[in-house]
Amino acid sequence: MDVKIADYGIIDDKCFILYNISGLTNNQLEFLNNNLDDETQIVEDNLLLKTKFKKEFFPFKSNESKIKEDDFISREEIEMNLFLSSFLEDMD
């Protein structure tokens, strides 16, 4: 599984991160699409996952995140990969 942040930001005071997840089987795609609470969509062989945050919990709100943007993106991608991997364990 490969997790990449496709987009993130704040629109109308609403914070979000859009993840593009690839490298999943069709069964895994369907399981995640049907069981995650966040907005999901299957596009071709990828899962798009949009996670919304309260402003105080948004990982990209700090000045440090703007200076070390690549570090923050990498950390969020790793954390989501771990979350999805553990979530997929429930599939069996």
Backbone as JSON Lines, residues from 0, in Angstrom:
{"i":0,"aa":"M","n":[0.85,-1.17,0.0],"ca":[0.0,0.0,0.0],"c":[0.89,1.23,0.0]}
{"i":1,"aa":"D","n":[0.49,2.2,-0.79],"ca":[1.21,3.47,-0.86],"c":[0.23,4.59,-0.56]}
{"i":2,"aa":"V","n":[0.56,5.4,0.44],"ca":[-0.3,6.51,0.85],"c":[0.42,7.81,0.54]}
{"i":3,"aa":"K","n":[-0.24,8.66,-0.22],"ca":[0.3,9.97,-0.56],"c":[-0.74,11.04,-0.28]}
{"i":4,"aa":"I","n":[-0.31,12.16,0.21],"ca":[-1.22,13.3,0.38],"c":[-1.35,13.99,-0.97]}
{"i":5,"aa":"A","n":[-2.59,14.04,-1.46],"ca":[-2.86,14.68,-2.75],"c":[-3.14,16.17,-2.58]}
{"i":6,"aa":"D","n":[-3.72,16.53,-1.41],"ca":[-4.07,17.92,-1.17],"c":[-4.36,18.08,0.32]}
{"i":7,"aa":"Y","n":[-4.22,19.3,0.8],"ca":[-4.61,19.63,2.17],"c":[-4.8,21.13,2.27]}
{"i":8,"aa":"G","n":[-5.55,21.54,3.27],"ca":[-5.73,22.97,3.43],"c":[-6.9,23.31,4.32]}
{"i":9,"aa":"I","n":[-7.25,24.58,4.27],"ca":[-8.37,25.11,5.03],"c":[-9.25,25.88,4.05]}
{"i":10,"aa":"I","n":[-10.5,25.44,3.95],"ca":[-11.46,26.1,3.08],"c":[-12.68,26.47,3.93]}
{"i":11,"aa":"D","n":[-13.01,27.74,3.96],"ca":[-14.15,28.22,4.76],"c":[-14.04,27.75,6.2]}
{"i":12,"aa":"D","n":[-12.85,27.86,6.77],"ca":[-12.6,27.48,8.16],"c":[-12.73,25.98,8.42]}
{"i":13,"aa":"K","n":[-12.74,25.16,7.36],"ca":[-12.81,23.71,7.5],"c":[-11.48,23.12,7.01]}
{"i":14,"aa":"C","n":[-10.84,22.34,7.88],"ca":[-9.53,21.77,7.59],"c":[-9.69,20.36,7.04]}
{"i":15,"aa":"F","n":[-8.84,20.01,6.07],"ca":[-8.93,18.68,5.48],"c":[-7.57,18.21,4.97]}
{"i":16,"aa":"I","n":[-7.45,16.89,4.83],"ca":[-6.34,16.27,4.12],"c":[-6.96,15.26,3.17]}
{"i":17,"aa":"L","n":[-6.54,15.28,1.91],"ca":[-7.0,14.33,0.91],"c":[-5.85,13.37,0.61]}
{"i":18,"aa":"Y","n":[-6.07,12.1,0.9],"ca":[-5.07,11.06,0.67],"c":[-5.41,10.28,-0.59]}
{"i":19,"aa":"N","n":[-4.39,9.91,-1.34],"ca":[-4.52,9.01,-2.47],"c":[-3.82,7.71,-2.08]}
{"i":20,"aa":"I","n":[-4.59,6.62,-1.98],"ca":[-4.06,5.34,-1.54],"c":[-4.07,4.39,-2.72]}
{"i":21,"aa":"S","n":[-2.9,3.84,-3.03],"ca":[-2.78,2.91,-4.15],"c":[-2.16,1.6,-3.67]}
{"i":22,"aa":"G","n":[-2.14,0.62,-4.57],"ca":[-1.51,-0.66,-4.25],"c":[-2.39,-1.58,-3.43]}
{"i":23,"aa":"L","n":[-3.7,-1.38,-3.48],"ca":[-4.63,-2.23,-2.75],"c":[-5.31,-3.21,-3.7]}
{"i":24,"aa":"T","n":[-5.73,-4.35,-3.16],"ca":[-6.52,-5.28,-3.95],"c":[-7.95,-4.73,-4.06]}
{"i":25,"aa":"N","n":[-8.72,-5.29,-4.97],"ca":[-10.12,-4.85,-5.1],"c":[-10.89,-5.08,-3.81]}
{"i":26,"aa":"N","n":[-10.64,-6.2,-3.13],"ca":[-11.32,-6.48,-1.86],"c":[-10.96,-5.44,-0.81]}
{"i":27,"aa":"Q","n":[-9.69,-5.07,-0.73],"ca":[-9.25,-4.05,0.23],"c":[-9.87,-2.7,-0.1]}
{"i":28,"aa":"L","n":[-9.88,-2.34,-1.39],"ca":[-10.51,-1.07,-1.8],"c":[-11.96,-1.01,-1.36]}
{"i":29,"aa":"E","n":[-12.71,-2.07,-1.63],"ca":[-14.13,-2.11,-1.28],"c":[-14.33,-2.08,0.23]}
{"i":30,"aa":"F","n":[-13.49,-2.82,0.97],"ca":[-13.61,-2.86,2.42],"c":[-13.4,-1.47,3.01]}
{"i":31,"aa":"L","n":[-12.34,-0.79,2.59],"ca":[-12.07,0.55,3.11],"c":[-13.17,1.54,2.69]}
{"i":32,"aa":"N","n":[-13.56,1.47,1.44],"ca":[-14.59,2.37,0.92],"c":[-15.9,2.22,1.69]}
{"i":33,"aa":"N","n":[-16.23,1.0,2.08],"ca":[-17.5,0.73,2.75],"c":[-17.45,0.89,4.27]}
{"i":34,"aa":"N","n":[-16.25,0.91,4.87],"ca":[-16.17,0.86,6.32],"c":[-15.5,2.05,7.0]}
{"i":35,"aa":"L","n":[-14.84,2.9,6.27],"ca":[-14.24,4.09,6.88],"c":[-15.3,5.15,7.09]}
{"i":36,"aa":"D","n":[-15.18,5.91,8.17],"ca":[-16.16,6.95,8.48],"c":[-15.97,8.21,7.63]}
{"i":37,"aa":"D","n":[-14.74,8.45,7.18],"ca":[-14.45,9.65,6.4],"c":[-14.96,9.49,4.96]}
{"i":38,"aa":"E","n":[-14.95,10.6,4.22],"ca":[-15.36,10.57,2.82],"c":[-14.38,9.73,2.02]}
{"i":39,"aa":"T","n":[-14.9,8.79,1.24],"ca":[-14.05,7.96,0.39],"c":[-14.64,7.89,-1.01]}
{"i":40,"aa":"Q","n":[-13.74,7.59,-1.95],"ca":[-14.16,7.42,-3.34],"c":[-13.11,6.56,-4.03]}
{"i":41,"aa":"I","n":[-13.57,5.6,-4.81],"ca":[-12.65,4.79,-5.6],"c":[-12.55,5.41,-6.99]}
{"i":42,"aa":"V","n":[-11.32,5.73,-7.38],"ca":[-11.06,6.29,-8.7],"c":[-9.99,5.41,-9.35]}
{"i":43,"aa":"E","n":[-10.4,4.75,-10.44],"ca":[-9.55,3.75,-11.09],"c":[-9.19,2.71,-10.04]}
{"i":44,"aa":"D","n":[-7.93,2.48,-9.76],"ca":[-7.53,1.47,-8.76],"c":[-7.07,2.12,-7.46]}
{"i":45,"aa":"N","n":[-7.41,3.38,-7.25],"ca":[-6.99,4.11,-6.06],"c":[-8.17,4.47,-5.18]}
{"i":46,"aa":"L","n":[-7.89,4.61,-3.9],"ca":[-8.89,5.1,-2.95],"c":[-8.53,6.53,-2.6]}
{"i":47,"aa":"L","n":[-9.49,7.43,-2.74],"ca":[-9.33,8.8,-2.28],"c":[-10.03,8.9,-0.94]}
{"i":48,"aa":"L","n":[-9.32,9.38,0.06],"ca":[-9.83,9.47,1.42],"c":[-9.66,10.91,1.89]}
{"i":49,"aa":"K","n":[-10.77,11.54,2.23],"ca":[-10.74,12.92,2.69],"c":[-11.06,12.94,4.19]}
{"i":50,"aa":"T","n":[-10.08,13.34,4.96],"ca":[-10.22,13.41,6.41],"c":[-10.37,14.87,6.81]}
{"i":51,"aa":"K","n":[-11.37,15.14,7.63],"ca":[-11.61,16.5,8.11],"c":[-11.14,16.62,9.55]}
{"i":52,"aa":"F","n":[-10.67,17.8,9.91],"ca":[-10.11,18.07,11.23],"c":[-10.74,19.31,11.83]}
{"i":53,"aa":"K","n":[-10.85,19.31,13.14],"ca":[-11.11,20.56,13.84],"c":[-9.83,21.38,13.74]}
{"i":54,"aa":"K","n":[-9.97,22.67,13.67],"ca":[-8.82,23.55,13.45],"c":[-7.7,23.3,14.46]}
{"i":55,"aa":"E","n":[-8.04,23.06,15.73],"ca":[-7.0,22.88,16.75],"c":[-6.23,21.57,16.58]}
{"i":56,"aa":"F","n":[-6.77,20.61,15.83],"ca":[-6.09,19.33,15.63],"c":[-5.45,19.2,14.24]}
{"i":57,"aa":"F","n":[-5.61,20.2,13.41],"ca":[-5.1,20.13,12.04],"c":[-3.57,20.15,12.06]}
{"i":58,"aa":"P","n":[-2.91,19.12,11.49],"ca":[-1.45,19.03,11.6],"c":[-0.67,20.1,10.83]}
{"i":59,"aa":"F","n":[-1.31,20.78,9.9],"ca":[-0.61,21.76,9.08],"c":[-0.92,23.2,9.47]}
{"i":60,"aa":"K","n":[-1.36,23.43,10.7],"ca":[-1.73,24.78,11.11],"c":[-0.56,25.58,11.68]}
{"i":61,"aa":"S","n":[0.48,24.89,12.13],"ca":[1.58,25.58,12.81],"c":[2.55,26.23,11.82]}
{"i":62,"aa":"N","n":[3.29,27.2,12.33],"ca":[4.34,27.82,11.51],"c":[5.44,26.81,11.19]}
{"i":63,"aa":"E","n":[5.71,25.91,12.15],"ca":[6.74,24.89,11.92],"c":[6.37,23.98,10.74]}
{"i":64,"aa":"S","n":[5.08,23.7,10.58],"ca":[4.66,22.83,9.46],"c":[4.92,23.5,8.12]}
{"i":65,"aa":"K","n":[4.9,24.83,8.1],"ca":[5.18,25.54,6.86],"c":[6.67,25.53,6.54]}
{"i":66,"aa":"I","n":[7.5,25.53,7.58],"ca":[8.95,25.51,7.39],"c":[9.43,24.1,7.03]}
{"i":67,"aa":"K","n":[8.86,23.09,7.71],"ca":[9.25,21.7,7.5],"c":[8.11,20.92,6.84]}
{"i":68,"aa":"E","n":[7.55,21.47,5.79],"ca":[6.37,20.91,5.14],"c":[6.57,19.45,4.73]}
{"i":69,"aa":"D","n":[7.7,19.13,4.12],"ca":[7.96,17.75,3.68],"c":[7.97,16.77,4.85]}
{"i":70,"aa":"D","n":[8.51,17.19,6.0],"ca":[8.51,16.34,7.19],"c":[7.1,16.07,7.68]}
{"i":71,"aa":"F","n":[6.28,17.1,7.7],"ca":[4.91,16.95,8.17],"c":[4.1,16.08,7.22]}
{"i":72,"aa":"I","n":[4.29,16.25,5.92],"ca":[3.59,15.43,4.93],"c":[4.0,13.97,5.1]}
{"i":73,"aa":"S","n":[5.3,13.71,5.21],"ca":[5.78,12.34,5.37],"c":[5.21,11.7,6.62]}
{"i":74,"aa":"R","n":[5.2,12.43,7.72],"ca":[4.68,11.89,8.97],"c":[3.2,11.54,8.84]}
{"i":75,"aa":"E","n":[2.42,12.41,8.22],"ca":[1.0,12.14,8.04],"c":[0.76,10.94,7.14]}
{"i":76,"aa":"E","n":[1.58,10.8,6.09],"ca":[1.44,9.65,5.19],"c":[1.76,8.34,5.92]}
{"i":77,"aa":"I","n":[2.8,8.36,6.73],"ca":[3.17,7.17,7.51],"c":[2.08,6.83,8.51]}
{"i":78,"aa":"E","n":[1.57,7.83,9.23],"ca":[0.52,7.59,10.22],"c":[-0.74,7.02,9.57]}
{"i":79,"aa":"M","n":[-1.12,7.54,8.4],"ca":[-2.31,7.03,7.73],"c":[-2.06,5.61,7.22]}
{"i":80,"aa":"N","n":[-0.85,5.34,6.74],"ca":[-0.52,3.99,6.29],"c":[-0.66,3.0,7.44]}
{"i":81,"aa":"L","n":[-0.15,3.36,8.61],"ca":[-0.26,2.48,9.78],"c":[-1.72,2.3,10.19]}
{"i":82,"aa":"F","n":[-2.49,3.37,10.18],"ca":[-3.9,3.28,10.54],"c":[-4.64,2.35,9.58]}
{"i":83,"aa":"L","n":[-4.45,2.55,8.28],"ca":[-5.15,1.73,7.29],"c":[-4.71,0.28,7.36]}
{"i":84,"aa":"S","n":[-3.42,0.05,7.59],"ca":[-2.93,-1.33,7.72],"c":[-3.61,-2.04,8.89]}
{"i":85,"aa":"S","n":[-3.71,-1.36,10.01],"ca":[-4.37,-1.98,11.17],"c":[-5.87,-2.13,10.91]}
{"i":86,"aa":"F","n":[-6.46,-1.2,10.21],"ca":[-7.88,-1.28,9.87],"c":[-8.15,-2.48,8.95]}
{"i":87,"aa":"L","n":[-7.23,-2.72,8.03],"ca":[-7.38,-3.85,7.1],"c":[-7.23,-5.19,7.8]}
{"i":88,"aa":"E","n":[-6.57,-5.23,8.94],"ca":[-6.46,-6.48,9.7],"c":[-7.84,-6.97,10.12]}
{"i":89,"aa":"D","n":[-8.79,-6.08,10.29],"ca":[-10.15,-6.45,10.66],"c":[-10.92,-7.06,9.49]}
{"i":90,"aa":"M","n":[-10.35,-6.98,8.31],"ca":[-11.02,-7.48,7.12],"c":[-11.13,-9.0,7.15]}
{"i":91,"aa":"D","n":[-10.15,-9.64,7.74],"ca":[-10.13,-11.12,7.76],"c":[-10.99,-11.68,8.77]}
